[in-house]
């Protein structure tokens, strides 16, 4: 009798294990990446790889638009230091974030389209644009969001040469539930926000170019803490990891959100 009971227990445990594995496979996170950084250096891609998170990669806005509108996504990672974006891409991102999607973004678009509704949706209001590289510092050294899983150093961009991008930083203030996580040069001024947390933690806007974390003179990414991982990669990884813990919805953006004049094509951010 005891042997029969033990066998039944073992069978039930095996069934439970199989079901849990199948459940885990069916709940894989759908992550869409846009990356137009110079030579596709891929700091955001490296971050996702370090976190063992799978993703679909796009490197131009036409491919991104097609992928974004063709399915539902748990998270969007958007790295946009170079190409100007037509307004419909911003419309789609606004719709996605407004309806519960998780979005982490680094972009130069506030410099050329600072009145678009996406920014207010991300808790941000544009103040000005910096043409020169500027340090980005955490407001609090022990800021949990930027210390897990990696203890990120402040971003020492100010000492680097800016060889490729015309504008690099876009300090701003917060609106709605926006909260400043990091600022330019560690400023506590209300309009010097560099990283904006909003939508109960579902969205993070880097109002500067994480792609600037490369020393073109030295020919390698900056690694101020000497741990062998690029500081920009660690920054991306911490933000992505944080978003992955937040409640959100798997969203397919709606084409009905597009504005009539949203398809105008812009230039690039080349110097």
Short mmCIF file of C-alpha atoms in Angstrom, two decimals:
data_model
loop_
_atom_site.label_atom_id
_atom_site.label_comp_id
_atom_site.label_asym_id
_atom_site.label_seq_id
_atom_site.Cartn_x
_atom_site.Cartn_y
_atom_site.Cartn_z
CA UNK A 1 0.00 0.00 0.00
CA UNK A 2 2.81 2.37 0.88
CA UNK A 3 4.55 1.62 -2.44
CA UNK A 4 1.38 2.37 -4.41
CA UNK A 5 0.93 5.66 -2.53
CA UNK A 6 4.56 6.62 -3.18
CA UNK A 7 4.21 5.83 -6.87
CA UNK A 8 1.07 7.94 -7.10
CA UNK A 9 2.86 10.84 -5.46
CA UNK A 10 5.79 10.53 -7.89
CA UNK A 11 3.43 10.44 -10.88
CA UNK A 12 1.59 13.54 -9.64
CA UNK A 13 4.87 15.38 -9.11
CA UNK A 14 6.00 14.46 -12.63
CA UNK A 15 2.71 15.68 -14.12
CA UNK A 16 3.01 18.94 -12.17
CA UNK A 17 6.57 19.45 -13.43
CA UNK A 18 5.59 18.88 -17.06
CA UNK A 19 2.64 21.26 -16.79
CA UNK A 20 4.81 23.96 -15.21
CA UNK A 21 7.38 23.67 -18.00
CA UNK A 22 4.67 23.90 -20.66
CA UNK A 23 3.15 26.89 -18.88
CA UNK A 24 6.54 28.63 -18.76
CA UNK A 25 7.10 28.02 -22.48
CA UNK A 26 3.68 29.40 -23.38
CA UNK A 27 4.28 32.60 -21.41
CA UNK A 28 7.54 33.68 -23.04
CA UNK A 29 7.82 37.47 -23.12
CA UNK A 30 7.32 39.09 -26.53
CA UNK A 31 9.87 41.93 -26.75
CA UNK A 32 10.27 44.19 -29.79
CA UNK A 33 13.53 46.13 -30.21
CA UNK A 34 14.21 49.15 -32.41
CA UNK A 35 17.92 50.05 -32.69
CA UNK A 36 19.33 52.55 -35.19
CA UNK A 37 22.50 53.33 -33.23
CA UNK A 38 25.73 53.87 -35.16
CA UNK A 39 26.82 50.59 -36.78
CA UNK A 40 24.10 48.95 -34.68
CA UNK A 41 26.49 48.70 -31.73
CA UNK A 42 23.56 47.29 -29.81
CA UNK A 43 23.91 48.31 -26.15
CA UNK A 44 20.23 47.50 -25.69
CA UNK A 45 20.69 44.18 -27.46
CA UNK A 46 23.65 43.31 -25.24
CA UNK A 47 21.52 44.15 -22.21
CA UNK A 48 18.72 41.81 -23.29
CA UNK A 49 21.24 39.06 -24.02
CA UNK A 50 22.78 39.48 -20.56
CA UNK A 51 19.29 39.09 -19.05
CA UNK A 52 18.57 36.02 -21.23
CA UNK A 53 15.51 37.75 -22.69
CA UNK A 54 14.63 36.88 -26.28
CA UNK A 55 13.56 39.63 -28.67
CA UNK A 56 12.65 40.60 -32.21
CA UNK A 57 15.12 43.13 -33.66
CA UNK A 58 14.33 45.92 -36.13
CA UNK A 59 16.83 48.55 -37.30
CA UNK A 60 14.66 50.91 -39.36
CA UNK A 61 11.27 52.44 -38.71
CA UNK A 62 9.54 50.75 -41.65
CA UNK A 63 10.39 47.28 -40.33
CA UNK A 64 9.52 48.42 -36.81
CA UNK A 65 6.13 49.73 -37.93
CA UNK A 66 5.34 46.44 -39.67
CA UNK A 67 6.35 44.30 -36.70
CA UNK A 68 4.74 46.59 -34.12
CA UNK A 69 1.34 46.65 -35.79
CA UNK A 70 1.35 42.94 -36.70
CA UNK A 71 1.07 41.53 -33.21
CA UNK A 72 0.85 42.09 -29.47
CA UNK A 73 3.99 42.88 -27.46
CA UNK A 74 4.81 42.65 -23.75
CA UNK A 75 7.61 45.21 -23.98
CA UNK A 76 9.18 47.60 -26.47
CA UNK A 77 12.85 48.61 -26.20
CA UNK A 78 13.44 51.65 -28.41
CA UNK A 79 16.98 52.98 -29.09
CA UNK A 80 16.81 55.93 -31.50
CA UNK A 81 19.93 58.13 -31.63
CA UNK A 82 20.13 58.48 -35.43
CA UNK A 83 17.10 58.39 -37.72
CA UNK A 84 14.35 60.96 -37.58
CA UNK A 85 11.01 59.28 -37.02
CA UNK A 86 7.80 60.03 -38.90
CA UNK A 87 5.02 61.05 -36.55
CA UNK A 88 3.07 57.82 -37.02
CA UNK A 89 5.77 55.91 -35.12
CA UNK A 90 5.36 58.30 -32.18
CA UNK A 91 1.57 57.92 -32.48
CA UNK A 92 1.85 54.14 -32.25
CA UNK A 93 4.20 54.33 -29.25
CA UNK A 94 1.82 56.73 -27.49
CA UNK A 95 -1.13 54.42 -28.11
CA UNK A 96 0.87 51.43 -26.87
CA UNK A 97 1.94 53.15 -23.64
CA UNK A 98 -1.49 54.65 -23.00
CA UNK A 99 -3.18 51.25 -23.24
CA UNK A 100 -0.88 49.48 -20.79
CA UNK A 101 2.26 48.54 -22.72
CA UNK A 102 5.76 48.58 -21.25
CA UNK A 103 8.15 50.95 -23.04
CA UNK A 104 11.77 51.90 -22.38
CA UNK A 105 13.18 54.47 -24.75
CA UNK A 106 16.30 56.50 -25.62
CA UNK A 107 15.67 59.01 -28.42
CA UNK A 108 16.57 62.38 -29.93
CA UNK A 109 13.01 63.05 -31.13
CA UNK A 110 12.19 65.61 -28.39
CA UNK A 111 14.61 67.94 -30.18
CA UNK A 112 12.53 68.02 -33.37
CA UNK A 113 9.00 67.07 -32.30
CA UNK A 114 8.73 68.20 -28.69
CA UNK A 115 4.98 68.86 -28.69
CA UNK A 116 3.91 65.33 -29.58
CA UNK A 117 1.55 63.69 -27.09
CA UNK A 118 3.94 60.76 -26.56
CA UNK A 119 6.13 62.82 -24.23
CA UNK A 120 3.34 63.78 -21.84
CA UNK A 121 2.24 60.14 -21.90
CA UNK A 122 5.76 59.27 -20.73
CA UNK A 123 5.59 61.87 -17.93
CA UNK A 124 7.99 64.27 -19.66
CA UNK A 125 7.93 67.88 -20.81
CA UNK A 126 10.76 69.15 -23.03
CA UNK A 127 12.92 72.04 -21.77
CA UNK A 128 15.86 72.38 -24.17
CA UNK A 129 18.41 70.43 -26.21
CA UNK A 130 22.13 69.96 -25.58
CA UNK A 131 24.46 69.82 -28.57
CA UNK A 132 27.36 68.75 -26.34
CA UNK A 133 27.75 65.53 -24.42
CA UNK A 134 26.82 65.89 -20.76
CA UNK A 135 27.18 63.55 -17.77
CA UNK A 136 24.05 61.79 -16.55
CA UNK A 137 23.95 61.11 -12.80
CA UNK A 138 21.53 59.17 -10.63
CA UNK A 139 19.72 61.45 -8.20
CA UNK A 140 20.23 58.86 -5.46
CA UNK A 141 23.25 56.57 -5.46
CA UNK A 142 21.18 53.73 -4.03
CA UNK A 143 18.34 54.15 -6.58
CA UNK A 144 17.00 50.59 -6.76
CA UNK A 145 15.90 50.88 -10.37
CA UNK A 146 19.45 51.58 -11.56
CA UNK A 147 21.21 49.08 -9.31
CA UNK A 148 19.59 45.76 -10.25
CA UNK A 149 20.88 43.43 -11.49
CA UNK A 150 23.94 45.63 -12.12
CA UNK A 151 25.31 48.39 -9.90
CA UNK A 152 25.50 51.03 -12.60
CA UNK A 153 27.94 53.93 -12.34
CA UNK A 154 26.93 57.44 -13.34
CA UNK A 155 27.39 57.98 -17.07
CA UNK A 156 30.56 60.01 -17.64
CA UNK A 157 29.74 61.26 -21.12
CA UNK A 158 31.00 64.82 -20.70
CA UNK A 159 34.64 63.89 -21.27
CA UNK A 160 33.97 62.04 -24.54
CA UNK A 161 34.22 63.37 -28.07
CA UNK A 162 30.95 63.59 -29.98
CA UNK A 163 31.81 62.41 -33.46
CA UNK A 164 28.45 61.41 -34.93
CA UNK A 165 25.36 62.95 -33.34
CA UNK A 166 24.24 66.56 -33.67
CA UNK A 167 22.18 66.71 -30.48
CA UNK A 168 22.60 64.44 -27.48
CA UNK A 169 20.63 65.49 -24.41
CA UNK A 170 17.10 66.82 -23.89
CA UNK A 171 16.55 67.90 -20.28
CA UNK A 172 12.96 68.17 -19.22
CA UNK A 173 10.52 68.45 -16.35
CA UNK A 174 7.86 65.95 -15.31
CA UNK A 175 4.10 65.89 -15.80
CA UNK A 176 1.42 63.52 -14.55
CA UNK A 177 2.93 60.77 -12.43
CA UNK A 178 6.39 61.32 -13.94
CA UNK A 179 9.39 61.09 -11.63
CA UNK A 180 13.01 62.06 -12.32
CA UNK A 181 15.39 59.15 -11.68
CA UNK A 182 18.56 60.76 -13.07
CA UNK A 183 19.49 64.25 -14.19
CA UNK A 184 22.14 66.03 -16.22
CA UNK A 185 25.27 66.66 -14.15
CA UNK A 186 23.37 65.62 -11.02
CA UNK A 187 21.27 68.78 -11.08
CA UNK A 188 18.25 68.97 -8.81
CA UNK A 189 16.60 71.64 -10.99
CA UNK A 190 13.04 70.69 -11.89
CA UNK A 191 13.72 71.01 -15.65
CA UNK A 192 16.99 69.03 -15.88
CA UNK A 193 15.53 65.52 -15.87
CA UNK A 194 17.43 62.95 -17.91
CA UNK A 195 15.60 59.73 -16.99
CA UNK A 196 11.85 59.88 -16.45
CA UNK A 197 9.84 57.11 -14.74
CA UNK A 198 6.08 57.17 -15.36
CA UNK A 199 2.87 55.17 -15.75
CA UNK A 200 3.39 53.41 -12.42
CA UNK A 201 6.77 52.18 -13.66
CA UNK A 202 5.60 50.77 -17.01
CA UNK A 203 7.56 53.39 -18.96
CA UNK A 204 11.06 54.82 -18.73
CA UNK A 205 12.27 57.63 -20.99
CA UNK A 206 15.98 58.33 -21.32
CA UNK A 207 15.99 61.92 -22.56
CA UNK A 208 19.53 61.51 -23.88
CA UNK A 209 21.42 59.08 -26.09
CA UNK A 210 22.62 55.94 -24.36
CA UNK A 211 24.40 55.25 -27.66
CA UNK A 212 26.82 58.05 -26.64
CA UNK A 213 28.41 55.58 -24.22
CA UNK A 214 31.19 54.81 -26.66
CA UNK A 215 34.67 56.34 -26.68
CA UNK A 216 35.28 56.73 -30.40
CA UNK A 217 38.80 58.06 -29.80
CA UNK A 218 39.68 55.06 -27.68
CA UNK A 219 37.71 52.68 -29.85
CA UNK A 220 35.73 51.02 -27.08
CA UNK A 221 32.63 51.50 -24.91
CA UNK A 222 33.07 53.41 -21.66
CA UNK A 223 33.33 51.19 -18.59
CA UNK A 224 33.86 53.53 -15.64
CA UNK A 225 33.49 50.79 -13.03
CA UNK A 226 35.91 48.46 -14.84
CA UNK A 227 33.68 45.40 -14.59
CA UNK A 228 34.04 44.41 -18.23
CA UNK A 229 30.53 45.47 -19.25
CA UNK A 230 29.76 48.73 -21.01
CA UNK A 231 28.11 51.25 -18.69
CA UNK A 232 25.39 51.91 -21.28
CA UNK A 233 24.65 48.17 -21.44
CA UNK A 234 24.28 48.02 -17.65
CA UNK A 235 21.99 51.06 -17.71
CA UNK A 236 19.75 49.46 -20.34
CA UNK A 237 19.77 46.13 -18.49
CA UNK A 238 18.67 47.65 -15.19
CA UNK A 239 15.83 49.57 -16.84
CA UNK A 240 14.66 46.56 -18.86
CA UNK A 241 14.89 44.32 -15.79
CA UNK A 242 12.83 46.79 -13.78
CA UNK A 243 10.11 47.02 -16.44
CA UNK A 244 9.92 43.23 -16.62
CA UNK A 245 8.79 43.19 -12.96
CA UNK A 246 6.02 45.75 -13.46
CA UNK A 247 2.40 44.86 -14.20
CA UNK A 248 1.40 45.64 -17.76
CA UNK A 249 -0.61 44.44 -20.73
CA UNK A 250 0.35 42.67 -23.93
CA UNK A 251 -0.67 45.28 -26.49
CA UNK A 252 -0.99 45.51 -30.25
CA UNK A 253 -1.02 49.24 -31.08
CA UNK A 254 -3.98 50.54 -33.02
CA UNK A 255 -3.52 52.06 -36.47
CA UNK A 256 -6.66 54.12 -35.79
CA UNK A 257 -4.53 56.25 -33.45
CA UNK A 258 -2.53 57.71 -36.36
CA UNK A 259 -2.86 61.41 -37.11
CA UNK A 260 -3.49 62.68 -40.64
CA UNK A 261 -0.10 64.43 -40.98
CA UNK A 262 1.87 61.77 -39.15
CA UNK A 263 3.84 60.28 -42.04
CA UNK A 264 6.23 63.15 -42.78
CA UNK A 265 9.76 61.79 -43.00
CA UNK A 266 12.48 63.55 -41.02
CA UNK A 267 16.26 63.70 -41.46
CA UNK A 268 18.90 62.14 -39.25
CA UNK A 269 20.96 63.15 -36.23
CA UNK A 270 24.32 63.05 -38.00
CA UNK A 271 26.78 65.84 -37.33
#
